PDB file of C-alpha atoms and ligand atoms in Angstrom:
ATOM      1  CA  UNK J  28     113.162  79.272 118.714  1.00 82.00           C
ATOM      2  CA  UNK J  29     113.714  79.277 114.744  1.00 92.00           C
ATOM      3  CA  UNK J  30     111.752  82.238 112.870  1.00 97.00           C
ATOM      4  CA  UNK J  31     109.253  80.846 110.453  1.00 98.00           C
ATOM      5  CA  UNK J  32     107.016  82.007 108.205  1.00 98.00           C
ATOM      6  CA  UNK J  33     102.872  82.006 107.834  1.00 98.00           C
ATOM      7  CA  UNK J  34     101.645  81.117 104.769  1.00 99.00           C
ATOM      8  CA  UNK J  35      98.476  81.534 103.329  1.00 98.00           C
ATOM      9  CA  UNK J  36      96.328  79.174 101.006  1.00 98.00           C
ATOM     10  CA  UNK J  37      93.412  80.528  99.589  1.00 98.00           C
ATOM     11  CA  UNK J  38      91.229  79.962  96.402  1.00 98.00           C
ATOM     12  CA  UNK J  39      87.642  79.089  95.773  1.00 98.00           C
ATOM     13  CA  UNK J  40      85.996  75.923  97.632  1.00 97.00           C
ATOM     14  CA  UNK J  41      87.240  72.407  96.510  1.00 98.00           C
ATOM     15  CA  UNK J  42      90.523  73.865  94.638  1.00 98.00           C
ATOM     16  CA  UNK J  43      92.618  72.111  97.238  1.00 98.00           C
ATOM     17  CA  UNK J  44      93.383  74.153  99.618  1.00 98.00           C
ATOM     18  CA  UNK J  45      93.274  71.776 102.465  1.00 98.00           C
ATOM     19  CA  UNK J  46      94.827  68.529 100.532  1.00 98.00           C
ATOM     20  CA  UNK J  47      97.579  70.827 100.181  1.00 98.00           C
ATOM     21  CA  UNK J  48      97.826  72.370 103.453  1.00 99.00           C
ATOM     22  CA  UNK J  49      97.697  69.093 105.547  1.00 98.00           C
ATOM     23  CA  UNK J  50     100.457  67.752 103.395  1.00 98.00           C
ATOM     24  CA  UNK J  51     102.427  70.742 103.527  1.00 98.00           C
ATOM     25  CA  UNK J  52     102.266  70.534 107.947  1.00 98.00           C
ATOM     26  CA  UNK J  53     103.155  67.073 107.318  1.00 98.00           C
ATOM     27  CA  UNK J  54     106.352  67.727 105.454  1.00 98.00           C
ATOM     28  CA  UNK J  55     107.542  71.075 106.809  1.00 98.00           C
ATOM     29  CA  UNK J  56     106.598  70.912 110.192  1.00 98.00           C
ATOM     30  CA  UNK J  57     104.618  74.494 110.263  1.00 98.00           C
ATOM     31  CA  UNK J  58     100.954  73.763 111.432  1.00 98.00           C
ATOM     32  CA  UNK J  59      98.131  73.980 109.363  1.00 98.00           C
ATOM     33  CA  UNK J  60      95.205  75.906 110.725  1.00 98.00           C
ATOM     34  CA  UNK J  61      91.636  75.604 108.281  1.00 98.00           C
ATOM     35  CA  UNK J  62      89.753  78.394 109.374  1.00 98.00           C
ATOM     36  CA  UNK J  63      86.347  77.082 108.523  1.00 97.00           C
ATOM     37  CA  UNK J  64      87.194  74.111 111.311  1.00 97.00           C
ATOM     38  CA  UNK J  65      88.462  76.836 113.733  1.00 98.00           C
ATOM     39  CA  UNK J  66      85.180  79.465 113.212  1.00 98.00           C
ATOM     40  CA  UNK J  67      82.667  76.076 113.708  1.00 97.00           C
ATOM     41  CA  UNK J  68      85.030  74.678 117.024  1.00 97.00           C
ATOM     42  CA  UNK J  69      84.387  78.184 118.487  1.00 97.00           C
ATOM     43  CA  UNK J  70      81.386  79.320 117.161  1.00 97.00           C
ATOM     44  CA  UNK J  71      82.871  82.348 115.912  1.00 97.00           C
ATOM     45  CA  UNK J  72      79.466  83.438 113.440  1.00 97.00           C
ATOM     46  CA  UNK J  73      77.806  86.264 113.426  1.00 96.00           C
ATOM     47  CA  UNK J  74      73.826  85.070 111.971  1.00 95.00           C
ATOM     48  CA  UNK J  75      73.249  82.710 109.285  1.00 95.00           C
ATOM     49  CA  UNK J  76      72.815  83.574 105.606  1.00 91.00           C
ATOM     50  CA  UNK J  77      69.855  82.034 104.486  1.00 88.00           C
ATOM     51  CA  UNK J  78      70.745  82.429 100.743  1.00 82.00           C
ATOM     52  CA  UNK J  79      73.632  79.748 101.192  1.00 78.00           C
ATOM     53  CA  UNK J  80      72.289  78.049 103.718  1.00 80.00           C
ATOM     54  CA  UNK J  81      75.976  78.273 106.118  1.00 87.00           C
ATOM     55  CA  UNK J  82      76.301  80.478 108.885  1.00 94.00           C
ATOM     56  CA  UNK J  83      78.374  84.059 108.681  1.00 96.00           C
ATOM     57  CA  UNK J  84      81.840  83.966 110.304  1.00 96.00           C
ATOM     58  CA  UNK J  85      83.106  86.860 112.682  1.00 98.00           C
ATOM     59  CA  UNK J  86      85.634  87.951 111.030  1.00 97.00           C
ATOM     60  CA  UNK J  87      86.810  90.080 113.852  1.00 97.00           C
ATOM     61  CA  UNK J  88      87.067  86.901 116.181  1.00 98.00           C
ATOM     62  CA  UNK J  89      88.599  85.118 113.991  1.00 98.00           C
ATOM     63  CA  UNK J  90      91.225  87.541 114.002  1.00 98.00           C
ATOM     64  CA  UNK J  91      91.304  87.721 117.656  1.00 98.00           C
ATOM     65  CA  UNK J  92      91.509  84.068 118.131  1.00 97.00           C
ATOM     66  CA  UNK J  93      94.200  84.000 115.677  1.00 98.00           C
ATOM     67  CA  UNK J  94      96.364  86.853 116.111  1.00 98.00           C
ATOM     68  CA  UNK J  95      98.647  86.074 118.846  1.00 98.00           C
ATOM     69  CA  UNK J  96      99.669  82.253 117.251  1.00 97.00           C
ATOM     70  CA  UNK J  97     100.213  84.317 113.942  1.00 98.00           C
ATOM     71  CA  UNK J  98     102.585  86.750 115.543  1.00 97.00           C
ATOM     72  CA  UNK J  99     104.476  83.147 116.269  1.00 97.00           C
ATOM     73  CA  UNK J 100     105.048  82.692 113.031  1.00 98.00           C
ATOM     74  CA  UNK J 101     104.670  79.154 111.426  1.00 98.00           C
ATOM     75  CA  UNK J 102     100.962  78.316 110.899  1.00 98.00           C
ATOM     76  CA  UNK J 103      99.880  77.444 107.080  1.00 99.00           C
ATOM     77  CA  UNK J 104      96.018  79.446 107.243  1.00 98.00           C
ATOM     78  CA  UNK J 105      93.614  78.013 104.937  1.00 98.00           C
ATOM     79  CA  UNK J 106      90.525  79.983 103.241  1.00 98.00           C
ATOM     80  CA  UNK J 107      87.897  80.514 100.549  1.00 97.00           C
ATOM     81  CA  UNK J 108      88.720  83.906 101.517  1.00 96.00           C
ATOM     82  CA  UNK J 109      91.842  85.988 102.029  1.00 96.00           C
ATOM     83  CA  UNK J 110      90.418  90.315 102.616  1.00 95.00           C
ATOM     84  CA  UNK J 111      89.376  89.357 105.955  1.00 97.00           C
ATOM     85  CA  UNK J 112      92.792  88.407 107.247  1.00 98.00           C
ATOM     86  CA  UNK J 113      95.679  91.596 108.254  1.00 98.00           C
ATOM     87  CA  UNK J 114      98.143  92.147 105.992  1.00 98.00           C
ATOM     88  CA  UNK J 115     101.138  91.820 108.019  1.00 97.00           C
ATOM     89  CA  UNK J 116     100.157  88.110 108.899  1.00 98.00           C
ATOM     90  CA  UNK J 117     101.243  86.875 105.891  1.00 98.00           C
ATOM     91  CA  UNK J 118     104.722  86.226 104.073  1.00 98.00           C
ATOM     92  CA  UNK J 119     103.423  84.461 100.828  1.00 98.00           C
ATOM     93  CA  UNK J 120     100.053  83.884  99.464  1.00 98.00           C
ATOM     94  CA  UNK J 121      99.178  81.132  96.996  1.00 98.00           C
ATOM     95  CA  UNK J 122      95.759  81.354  95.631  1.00 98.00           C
ATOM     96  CA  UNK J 123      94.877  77.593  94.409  1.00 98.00           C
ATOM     97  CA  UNK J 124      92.997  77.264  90.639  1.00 98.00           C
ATOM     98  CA  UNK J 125      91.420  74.666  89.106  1.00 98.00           C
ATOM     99  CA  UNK J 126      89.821  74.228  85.366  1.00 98.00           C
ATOM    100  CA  UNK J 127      86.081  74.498  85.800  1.00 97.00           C
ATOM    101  CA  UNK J 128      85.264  71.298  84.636  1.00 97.00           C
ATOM    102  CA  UNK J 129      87.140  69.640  87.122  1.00 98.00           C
ATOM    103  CA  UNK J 130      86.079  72.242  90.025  1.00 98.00           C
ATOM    104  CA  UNK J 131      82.669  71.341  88.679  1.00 98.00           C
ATOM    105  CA  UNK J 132      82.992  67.716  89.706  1.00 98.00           C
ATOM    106  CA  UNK J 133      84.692  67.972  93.030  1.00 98.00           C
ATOM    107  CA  UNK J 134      81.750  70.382  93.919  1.00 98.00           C
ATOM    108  CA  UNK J 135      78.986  68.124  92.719  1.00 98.00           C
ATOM    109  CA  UNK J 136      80.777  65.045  94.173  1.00 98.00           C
ATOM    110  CA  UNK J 137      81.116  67.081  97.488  1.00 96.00           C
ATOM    111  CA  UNK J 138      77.327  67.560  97.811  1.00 96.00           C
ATOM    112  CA  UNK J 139      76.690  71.079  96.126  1.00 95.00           C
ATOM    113  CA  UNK J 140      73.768  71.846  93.697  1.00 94.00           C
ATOM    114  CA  UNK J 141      71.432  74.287  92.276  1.00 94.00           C
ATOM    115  CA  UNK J 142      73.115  78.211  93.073  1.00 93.00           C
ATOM    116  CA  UNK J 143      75.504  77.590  95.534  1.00 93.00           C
ATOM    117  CA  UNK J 144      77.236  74.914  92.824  1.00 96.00           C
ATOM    118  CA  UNK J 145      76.760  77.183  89.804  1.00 97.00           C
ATOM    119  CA  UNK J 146      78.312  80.254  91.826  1.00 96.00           C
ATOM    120  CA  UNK J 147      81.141  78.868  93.128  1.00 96.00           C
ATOM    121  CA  UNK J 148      81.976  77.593  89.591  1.00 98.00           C
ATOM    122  CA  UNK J 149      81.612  81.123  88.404  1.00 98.00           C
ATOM    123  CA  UNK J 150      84.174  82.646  91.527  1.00 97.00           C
ATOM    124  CA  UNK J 151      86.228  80.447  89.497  1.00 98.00           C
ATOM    125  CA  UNK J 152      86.276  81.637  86.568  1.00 97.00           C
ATOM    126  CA  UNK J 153      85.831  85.133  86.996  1.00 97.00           C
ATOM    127  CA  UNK J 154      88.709  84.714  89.335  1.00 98.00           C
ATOM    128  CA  UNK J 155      87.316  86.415  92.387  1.00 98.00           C
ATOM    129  CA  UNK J 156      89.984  85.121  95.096  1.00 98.00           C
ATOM    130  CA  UNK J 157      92.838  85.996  92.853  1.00 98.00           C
ATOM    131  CA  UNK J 158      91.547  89.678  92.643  1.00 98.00           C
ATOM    132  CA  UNK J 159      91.036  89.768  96.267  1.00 98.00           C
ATOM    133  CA  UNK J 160      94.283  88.369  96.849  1.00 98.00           C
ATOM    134  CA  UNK J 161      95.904  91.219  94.794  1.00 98.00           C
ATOM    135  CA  UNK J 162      93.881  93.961  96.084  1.00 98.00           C
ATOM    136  CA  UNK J 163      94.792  92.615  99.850  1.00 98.00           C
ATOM    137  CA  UNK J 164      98.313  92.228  99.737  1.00 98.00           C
ATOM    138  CA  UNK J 165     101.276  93.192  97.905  1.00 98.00           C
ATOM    139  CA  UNK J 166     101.669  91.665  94.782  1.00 98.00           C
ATOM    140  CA  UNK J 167     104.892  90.681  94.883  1.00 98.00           C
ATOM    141  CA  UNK J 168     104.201  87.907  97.552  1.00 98.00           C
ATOM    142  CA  UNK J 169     100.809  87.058  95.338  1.00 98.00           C
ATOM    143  CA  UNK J 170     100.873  83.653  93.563  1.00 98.00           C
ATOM    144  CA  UNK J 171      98.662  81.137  91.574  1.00 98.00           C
ATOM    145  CA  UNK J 172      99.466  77.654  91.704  1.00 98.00           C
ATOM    146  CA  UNK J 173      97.808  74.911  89.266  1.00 98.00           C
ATOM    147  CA  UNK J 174      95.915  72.174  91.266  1.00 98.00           C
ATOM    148  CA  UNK J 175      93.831  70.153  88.591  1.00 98.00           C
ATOM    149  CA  UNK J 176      95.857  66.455  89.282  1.00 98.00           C
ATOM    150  CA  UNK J 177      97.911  64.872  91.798  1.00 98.00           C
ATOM    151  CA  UNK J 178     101.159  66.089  89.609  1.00 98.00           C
ATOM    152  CA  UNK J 179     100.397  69.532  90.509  1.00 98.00           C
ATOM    153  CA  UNK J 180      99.690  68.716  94.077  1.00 98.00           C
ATOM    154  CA  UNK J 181     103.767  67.221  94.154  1.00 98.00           C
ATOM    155  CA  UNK J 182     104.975  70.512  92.228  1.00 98.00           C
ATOM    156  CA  UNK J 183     103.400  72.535  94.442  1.00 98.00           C
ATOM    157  CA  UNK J 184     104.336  70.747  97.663  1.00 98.00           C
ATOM    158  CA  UNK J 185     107.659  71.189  96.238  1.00 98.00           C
ATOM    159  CA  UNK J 186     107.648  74.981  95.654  1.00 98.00           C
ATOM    160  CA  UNK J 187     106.429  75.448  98.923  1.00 98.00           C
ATOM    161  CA  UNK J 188     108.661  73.507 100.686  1.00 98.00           C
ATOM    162  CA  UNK J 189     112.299  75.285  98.705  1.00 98.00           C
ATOM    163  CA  UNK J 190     110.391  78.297  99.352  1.00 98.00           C
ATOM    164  CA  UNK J 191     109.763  77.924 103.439  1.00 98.00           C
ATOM    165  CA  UNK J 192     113.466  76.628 103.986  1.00 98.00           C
ATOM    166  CA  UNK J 193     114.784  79.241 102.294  1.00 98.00           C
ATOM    167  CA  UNK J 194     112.727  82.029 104.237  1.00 98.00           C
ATOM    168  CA  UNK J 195     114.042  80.173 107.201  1.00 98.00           C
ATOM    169  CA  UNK J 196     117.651  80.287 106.341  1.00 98.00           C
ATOM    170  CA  UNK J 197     117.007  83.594 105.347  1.00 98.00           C
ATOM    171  CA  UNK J 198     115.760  84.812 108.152  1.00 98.00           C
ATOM    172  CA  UNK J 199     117.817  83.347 111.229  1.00 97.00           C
TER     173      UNK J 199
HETATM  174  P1  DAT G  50      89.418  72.882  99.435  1.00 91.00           P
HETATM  175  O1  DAT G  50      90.084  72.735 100.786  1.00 91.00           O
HETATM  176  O2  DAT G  50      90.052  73.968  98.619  1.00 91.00           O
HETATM  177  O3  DAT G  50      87.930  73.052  99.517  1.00 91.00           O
HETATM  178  P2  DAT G  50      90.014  70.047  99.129  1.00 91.00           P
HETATM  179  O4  DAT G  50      91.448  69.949  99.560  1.00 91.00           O
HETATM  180  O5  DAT G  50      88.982  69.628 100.108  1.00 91.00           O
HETATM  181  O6  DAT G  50      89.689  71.535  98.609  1.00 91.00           O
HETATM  182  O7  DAT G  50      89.903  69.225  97.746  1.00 91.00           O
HETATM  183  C1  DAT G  50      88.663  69.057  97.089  1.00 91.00           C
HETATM  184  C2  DAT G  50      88.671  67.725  96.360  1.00 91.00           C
HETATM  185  O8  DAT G  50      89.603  67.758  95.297  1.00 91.00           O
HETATM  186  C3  DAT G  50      89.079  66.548  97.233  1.00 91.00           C
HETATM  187  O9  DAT G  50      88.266  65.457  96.848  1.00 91.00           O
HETATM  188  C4  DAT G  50      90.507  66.276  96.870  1.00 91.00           C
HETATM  189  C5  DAT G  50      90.593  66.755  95.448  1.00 91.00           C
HETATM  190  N1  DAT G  50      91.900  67.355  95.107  1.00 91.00           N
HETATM  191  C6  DAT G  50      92.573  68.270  95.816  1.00 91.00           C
HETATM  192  N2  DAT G  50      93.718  68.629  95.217  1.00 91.00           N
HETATM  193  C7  DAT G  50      93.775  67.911  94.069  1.00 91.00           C
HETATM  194  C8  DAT G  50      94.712  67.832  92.991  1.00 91.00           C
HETATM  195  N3  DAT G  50      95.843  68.553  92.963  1.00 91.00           N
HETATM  196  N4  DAT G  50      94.439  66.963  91.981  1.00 91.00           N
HETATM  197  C9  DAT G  50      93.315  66.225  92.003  1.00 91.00           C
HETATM  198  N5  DAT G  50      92.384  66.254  92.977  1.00 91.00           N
HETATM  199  C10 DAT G  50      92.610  67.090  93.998  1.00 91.00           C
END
């Protein structure tokens, strides 16, 4: 069996992350894993924060439920978050961004309002996933990718996909 990488896609909610990530399992074969899906398929929460109104994942199950298909190698893991996840999972991160405007719409469109809408808007734009991202892993595998139209969607499939077959060759 081939050695392939894991890739991670992060960024705030309704950047793209899982437009992306389906597409990406699509054209290169690695399988995409949305961690949201995977806490809510095996209840892996811890309470329920009442601010948000959404429950609290386990981050330590999540882990556990994930760590042995990581070790694998191949799985495209997509989050809102990225400090949760160990370190040595990971071969590239790309942290989606979108202009707030735009973000703005996708959220409204995709049913948020009042706080949760404005503060997602403002994770945006203070860049909170991006600093995460850097603080979490090295920064040399860190990277921001556009995602505001379709044209940036093709780009970054792209990117991605040079990038993964070249890892592969590279590694094999
Ligand atoms: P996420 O998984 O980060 O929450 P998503 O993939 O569900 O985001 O996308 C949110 C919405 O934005 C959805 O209606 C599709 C749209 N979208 C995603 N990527 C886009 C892009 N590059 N250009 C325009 N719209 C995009």
């Amino acid at each position: 069996m081939k050695k392939r990488p894991n890739i991670l896609l992060t960024g705030t909610p309704g950047v793209g992350k899982t437009t992306l990530g389906r597409e990406l399992a699509l054209r290169s074969g690695l399988t995409y894993v949305n961690v949201g899906e995977l806490a809510e398929e095996g209840q892996l929460y811890d309470g329920y924060d009442e601010e948000y109104q959404c429950p609290i994942l386990d981050e330590d199950r999540v882990v556990d439920e994930l760590d042995e298909r990581m070790m694998e190698g191949g799985l495209i893991v997509d989050y809102h978050g990225c400090d949760l996840f160990p370190e040595r999972w990971f071969h590239i991160v790309f942290v989606l961004r979108t202009d707030n405007t735009q973000l703005y719409t996708r959220l409204e469109s995709r049913g948020y309002t009042g706080k949760k809408l404005k503060d997602n808007v403002q994770c945006e734009i203070f860049q909170t996933i991006y600093e995460e991202a850097m603080e979490a892993y090295s920064e040399d595998i860190v990277h921001q990718l556009p995602s505001n139209s379709p044209e940036d969607l093709e780009n970054n499939l792209e990117q991605i996909l040079q990038w993964t077959e070249q890892w592969i060759k590279d590694h094999n």
